[in-house]
CSV table of C-alpha atoms in Angstrom, one decimal:
chain,number,residue,atom,x,y,z
A,1,MET,CA,88.9,56.7,61.2
A,2,SER,CA,86.0,56.7,58.7
A,3,ASN,CA,82.7,55.1,59.8
A,4,LEU,CA,80.6,53.5,57.0
A,5,LEU,CA,76.9,52.7,56.8
A,6,ILE,CA,76.0,50.1,54.2
A,7,ILE,CA,72.4,50.2,52.8
A,8,GLY,CA,71.5,46.9,51.2
A,9,GLY,CA,72.3,43.4,52.5
A,10,GLY,CA,73.0,41.4,49.3
A,11,ARG,CA,76.1,39.5,48.4
A,12,ALA,CA,77.9,42.8,47.6
A,13,ALA,CA,77.5,43.8,51.2
A,14,VAL,CA,79.2,40.6,52.3
A,15,MET,CA,82.2,41.3,50.0
A,16,LEU,CA,82.5,44.9,51.3
A,17,LEU,CA,82.2,43.7,54.9
A,18,GLU,CA,85.1,41.3,54.4
A,19,HIS,CA,87.1,44.0,52.6
A,20,PHE,CA,86.7,46.8,55.1
A,21,SER,CA,87.1,44.5,58.1
A,22,SER,CA,90.8,44.2,57.2
A,23,MET,CA,91.4,47.9,57.1
A,24,GLU,CA,92.6,49.8,60.2
A,25,ASP,CA,91.4,53.3,59.2
A,26,THR,CA,87.9,52.3,58.1
A,27,LYS,CA,85.1,50.7,60.1
A,28,VAL,CA,81.6,49.5,59.1
A,29,ALA,CA,79.3,50.9,61.8
A,30,GLY,CA,76.2,49.2,60.5
A,31,ILE,CA,74.3,47.6,57.7
A,32,CYS,CA,70.6,48.3,56.7
A,33,ASP,CA,68.2,46.0,55.0
A,34,PRO,CA,64.5,45.3,55.6
A,35,ASN,CA,65.2,41.6,55.4
A,36,PRO,CA,67.1,40.5,58.6
A,37,GLU,CA,68.0,37.2,56.8
A,38,ALA,CA,69.8,39.0,53.9
A,39,PRO,CA,73.4,37.6,53.4
A,40,GLY,CA,75.0,40.9,54.4
A,41,CYS,CA,72.9,41.1,57.6
A,42,LEU,CA,73.8,37.5,58.6
A,43,ARG,CA,77.5,38.1,58.0
A,44,ALA,CA,77.3,41.4,60.0
A,45,LYS,CA,75.8,39.6,63.0
A,46,GLU,CA,78.6,37.0,62.8
A,47,ILE,CA,81.3,39.6,63.1
A,48,GLY,CA,79.6,41.9,65.6
A,49,ILE,CA,78.3,44.7,63.3
A,50,LYS,CA,74.9,46.2,64.0
A,51,THR,CA,72.1,45.7,61.6
A,52,PHE,CA,69.0,47.9,61.0
A,53,ARG,CA,65.8,47.3,59.0
A,54,ASP,CA,65.1,51.1,58.5
A,55,PHE,CA,68.0,53.2,57.3
A,56,THR,CA,66.2,56.5,57.8
A,57,SER,CA,66.7,56.2,61.6
A,58,VAL,CA,70.5,55.9,61.3
A,59,VAL,CA,71.6,57.7,58.2
A,60,ALA,CA,72.1,61.0,59.9
A,61,HIS,CA,73.9,59.6,62.9
A,62,PRO,CA,76.8,61.9,63.9
A,63,LYS,CA,79.3,59.0,63.8
A,64,ILE,CA,78.5,58.0,60.2
A,65,ASP,CA,80.9,59.5,57.7
A,66,VAL,CA,80.2,57.6,54.5
A,67,ILE,CA,77.0,55.9,53.3
A,68,ILE,CA,77.3,53.1,50.7
A,69,GLU,CA,74.1,52.6,48.8
A,70,LEU,CA,74.0,49.1,47.3
A,71,THR,CA,70.3,48.8,46.3
A,72,GLY,CA,70.5,50.7,43.0
A,73,VAL,CA,67.0,51.9,43.6
A,74,SER,CA,66.7,55.6,42.8
A,75,LYS,CA,64.0,56.1,45.4
A,76,VAL,CA,66.2,54.7,48.1
A,77,ARG,CA,69.1,57.0,47.0
A,78,GLN,CA,66.8,60.0,47.1
A,79,MET,CA,65.7,59.2,50.6
A,80,VAL,CA,69.2,58.7,51.7
A,81,ILE,CA,70.2,62.1,50.4
A,82,LYS,CA,67.2,63.6,52.0
A,83,HIS,CA,68.1,62.3,55.5
A,84,MET,CA,71.9,62.5,55.4
A,85,ARG,CA,73.9,65.4,56.9
A,86,ARG,CA,75.6,67.9,54.5
A,87,GLU,CA,79.1,66.8,55.6
A,88,GLN,CA,78.4,63.2,54.9
A,89,GLU,CA,79.4,61.5,51.7
A,90,ILE,CA,77.5,58.9,49.7
A,91,MET,CA,78.8,56.2,47.4
A,92,SER,CA,76.3,55.2,44.7
A,93,SER,CA,75.5,51.6,43.9
A,94,GLY,CA,77.4,52.0,40.6
A,95,CYS,CA,80.6,53.0,42.3
A,96,ALA,CA,80.0,50.3,44.9
A,97,LYS,CA,79.6,47.7,42.2
A,98,MET,CA,82.9,48.8,40.6
A,99,LEU,CA,84.6,48.6,44.0
A,100,CYS,CA,83.2,45.0,44.4
A,101,GLU,CA,84.5,44.1,41.0
A,102,MET,CA,88.0,45.4,41.9
A,103,ILE,CA,87.9,43.5,45.2
A,104,GLY,CA,86.8,40.3,43.3
A,105,SER,CA,89.6,40.7,40.8
A,106,ARG,CA,92.2,41.1,43.5
A,107,ALA,CA,90.9,38.1,45.3
A,108,GLU,CA,91.0,36.0,42.1
A,109,ALA,CA,94.5,37.2,41.4
A,110,ALA,CA,95.6,36.3,44.9
A,111,ASP,CA,94.0,32.9,44.7
A,112,HIS,CA,95.7,32.2,41.3
A,113,ILE,CA,99.1,33.2,42.5
A,114,SER,CA,98.6,31.4,45.8
A,115,ASN,CA,98.0,28.2,43.8
A,116,GLU,CA,101.2,28.9,41.9
A,117,PHE,CA,103.1,29.2,45.2
A,118,HIS,CA,101.6,25.9,46.3
A,119,GLU,CA,102.5,24.1,43.1
A,120,MET,CA,106.1,25.4,43.1
A,121,GLY,CA,106.4,24.6,46.8
A,122,ALA,CA,105.5,21.0,46.0
A,123,GLN,CA,108.0,20.9,43.2
A,124,LEU,CA,110.7,22.3,45.5
A,125,GLU,CA,109.8,19.7,48.1
A,126,ALA,CA,110.2,16.9,45.5
A,127,LEU,CA,113.6,18.3,44.4
A,128,MET,CA,114.7,18.4,48.0
A,129,GLY,CA,113.8,14.8,48.2
A,130,ASN,CA,116.1,14.1,45.3
A,131,VAL,CA,118.9,15.9,47.1
A,132,GLU,CA,118.4,13.8,50.2
A,133,THR,CA,118.4,10.6,48.2
A,134,ALA,CA,121.6,11.6,46.5
A,135,LYS,CA,123.1,12.5,49.8
A,136,GLN,CA,122.2,9.1,51.2
A,137,ASN,CA,123.8,7.4,48.1
A,138,ILE,CA,127.0,9.3,48.7
A,139,GLU,CA,127.1,8.3,52.4
A,140,GLN,CA,126.5,4.7,51.5
A,141,LEU,CA,129.3,4.8,48.9
A,142,LEU,CA,131.7,6.4,51.4
A,143,ARG,CA,130.9,3.6,53.9
A,144,GLU,CA,131.7,1.0,51.2
A,145,LEU,CA,134.9,2.9,50.3
A,146,LYS,CA,136.0,2.8,53.9
A,147,LEU,CA,135.4,-0.9,54.1
A,148,VAL,CA,137.3,-1.5,50.8
A,149,SER,CA,140.2,0.6,52.1
A,150,LEU,CA,140.2,-1.5,55.3
A,151,ASN,CA,140.3,-4.7,53.3
A,152,ALA,CA,143.0,-3.3,51.1
A,153,SER,CA,145.1,-2.6,54.2
A,154,LEU,CA,144.7,-6.1,55.4
A,155,GLU,CA,145.5,-7.5,51.9
A,156,ALA,CA,148.6,-5.3,51.8
A,157,ALA,CA,149.8,-6.8,55.1
A,158,ARG,CA,149.4,-10.3,53.8
A,159,ALA,CA,150.6,-9.8,50.2
A,160,GLY,CA,154.1,-8.7,51.0
A,161,ALA,CA,155.9,-8.2,47.7
A,162,HIS,CA,153.1,-9.5,45.6
A,163,GLY,CA,150.9,-6.7,44.3
A,164,ALA,CA,148.6,-8.2,41.8
A,165,ALA,CA,145.6,-8.2,44.0
A,166,PHE,CA,145.9,-4.5,44.7
A,167,ALA,CA,145.1,-3.7,41.1
A,168,THR,CA,141.6,-5.2,41.6
A,169,VAL,CA,141.2,-3.2,44.8
A,170,VAL,CA,142.3,0.0,43.1
A,171,GLU,CA,139.9,-0.6,40.2
A,172,ARG,CA,137.1,-1.1,42.7
A,173,ILE,CA,137.9,2.1,44.5
A,174,ARG,CA,138.0,4.0,41.2
A,175,GLU,CA,134.5,2.7,40.2
A,176,MET,CA,133.1,3.8,43.5
A,177,VAL,CA,134.7,7.2,43.2
A,178,GLU,CA,133.0,7.5,39.8
A,179,LYS,CA,129.7,6.6,41.3
A,180,ALA,CA,130.3,9.2,44.0
A,181,HIS,CA,130.8,11.8,41.3
A,182,GLY,CA,127.6,10.7,39.7
A,183,SER,CA,125.7,11.3,42.9
A,184,THR,CA,127.4,14.7,43.2
A,185,ASP,CA,126.2,15.6,39.8
A,186,GLN,CA,122.6,14.7,40.9
A,187,ILE,CA,123.0,17.0,43.8
A,188,SER,CA,124.2,19.8,41.6
A,189,SER,CA,121.3,19.3,39.1
A,190,ALA,CA,118.8,19.3,41.9
A,191,ALA,CA,120.3,22.4,43.4
A,192,LYS,CA,120.1,24.2,40.1
A,193,ALA,CA,116.5,23.2,39.6
A,194,SER,CA,115.7,24.2,43.2
A,195,HIS,CA,117.2,27.6,42.5
A,196,GLY,CA,114.9,28.0,39.4
A,197,VAL,CA,111.9,27.1,41.5
A,198,LEU,CA,112.8,29.7,44.1
A,199,GLU,CA,113.2,32.3,41.3
A,200,GLY,CA,109.7,31.4,40.1
A,201,ILE,CA,108.3,31.9,43.6
A,202,ALA,CA,110.0,35.3,43.9
A,203,ARG,CA,108.5,36.3,40.5
A,204,ALA,CA,105.1,35.1,41.6
A,205,GLU,CA,105.4,37.0,44.8
A,206,GLY,CA,106.2,40.2,42.9
A,207,GLN,CA,103.2,39.7,40.7
A,208,LEU,CA,101.0,39.3,43.7
A,209,ARG,CA,102.3,42.5,45.2
A,210,GLU,CA,101.8,44.4,41.9
A,211,ARG,CA,98.2,43.2,41.4
A,212,ILE,CA,97.0,43.5,44.9
A,213,CYS,CA,98.9,46.4,46.4
């Protein structure tokens, strides 16, 4: 486990605090800034990280492994180097800025792809609604077909040798079967479209992993 000390409490400090708080092998032991109301100091207090106004009193602490200097002031960097132990490491403000830019890019990419996930999920939900509607249509048609079949049976019992009326019944049944096929086609189209959306989600997930991991 590496323990970090952040010197400078600006917005970059807030970003680094959020970043390192999600890492298991790295811990921010403290943050230093003469202004206790600096954004980084306020955020540190919220998540239980110690804050200091004078870094010279904590730089050489035996539990501090890495010092991140965010001020960009050469005098501050010189003082840090003067007080730190030999085995400690220091990250300059330039490197820290690059790190923040990388973190920001990752966050932006994650947000963008997350929005894509949300949009495709909404599309998939709409497609599933179409599938459900088609299913209900088929169920209704089948109920009607059952009723027509029952009526045909009753007609057959009454008709005897006369079969003219059955032609009409058969034609009605044929029309309903065609409608059922039409609903089946709707289900097939919706299923294909849903599959395409799922493939898009898989691609977006792969992009997210490539750009963030």
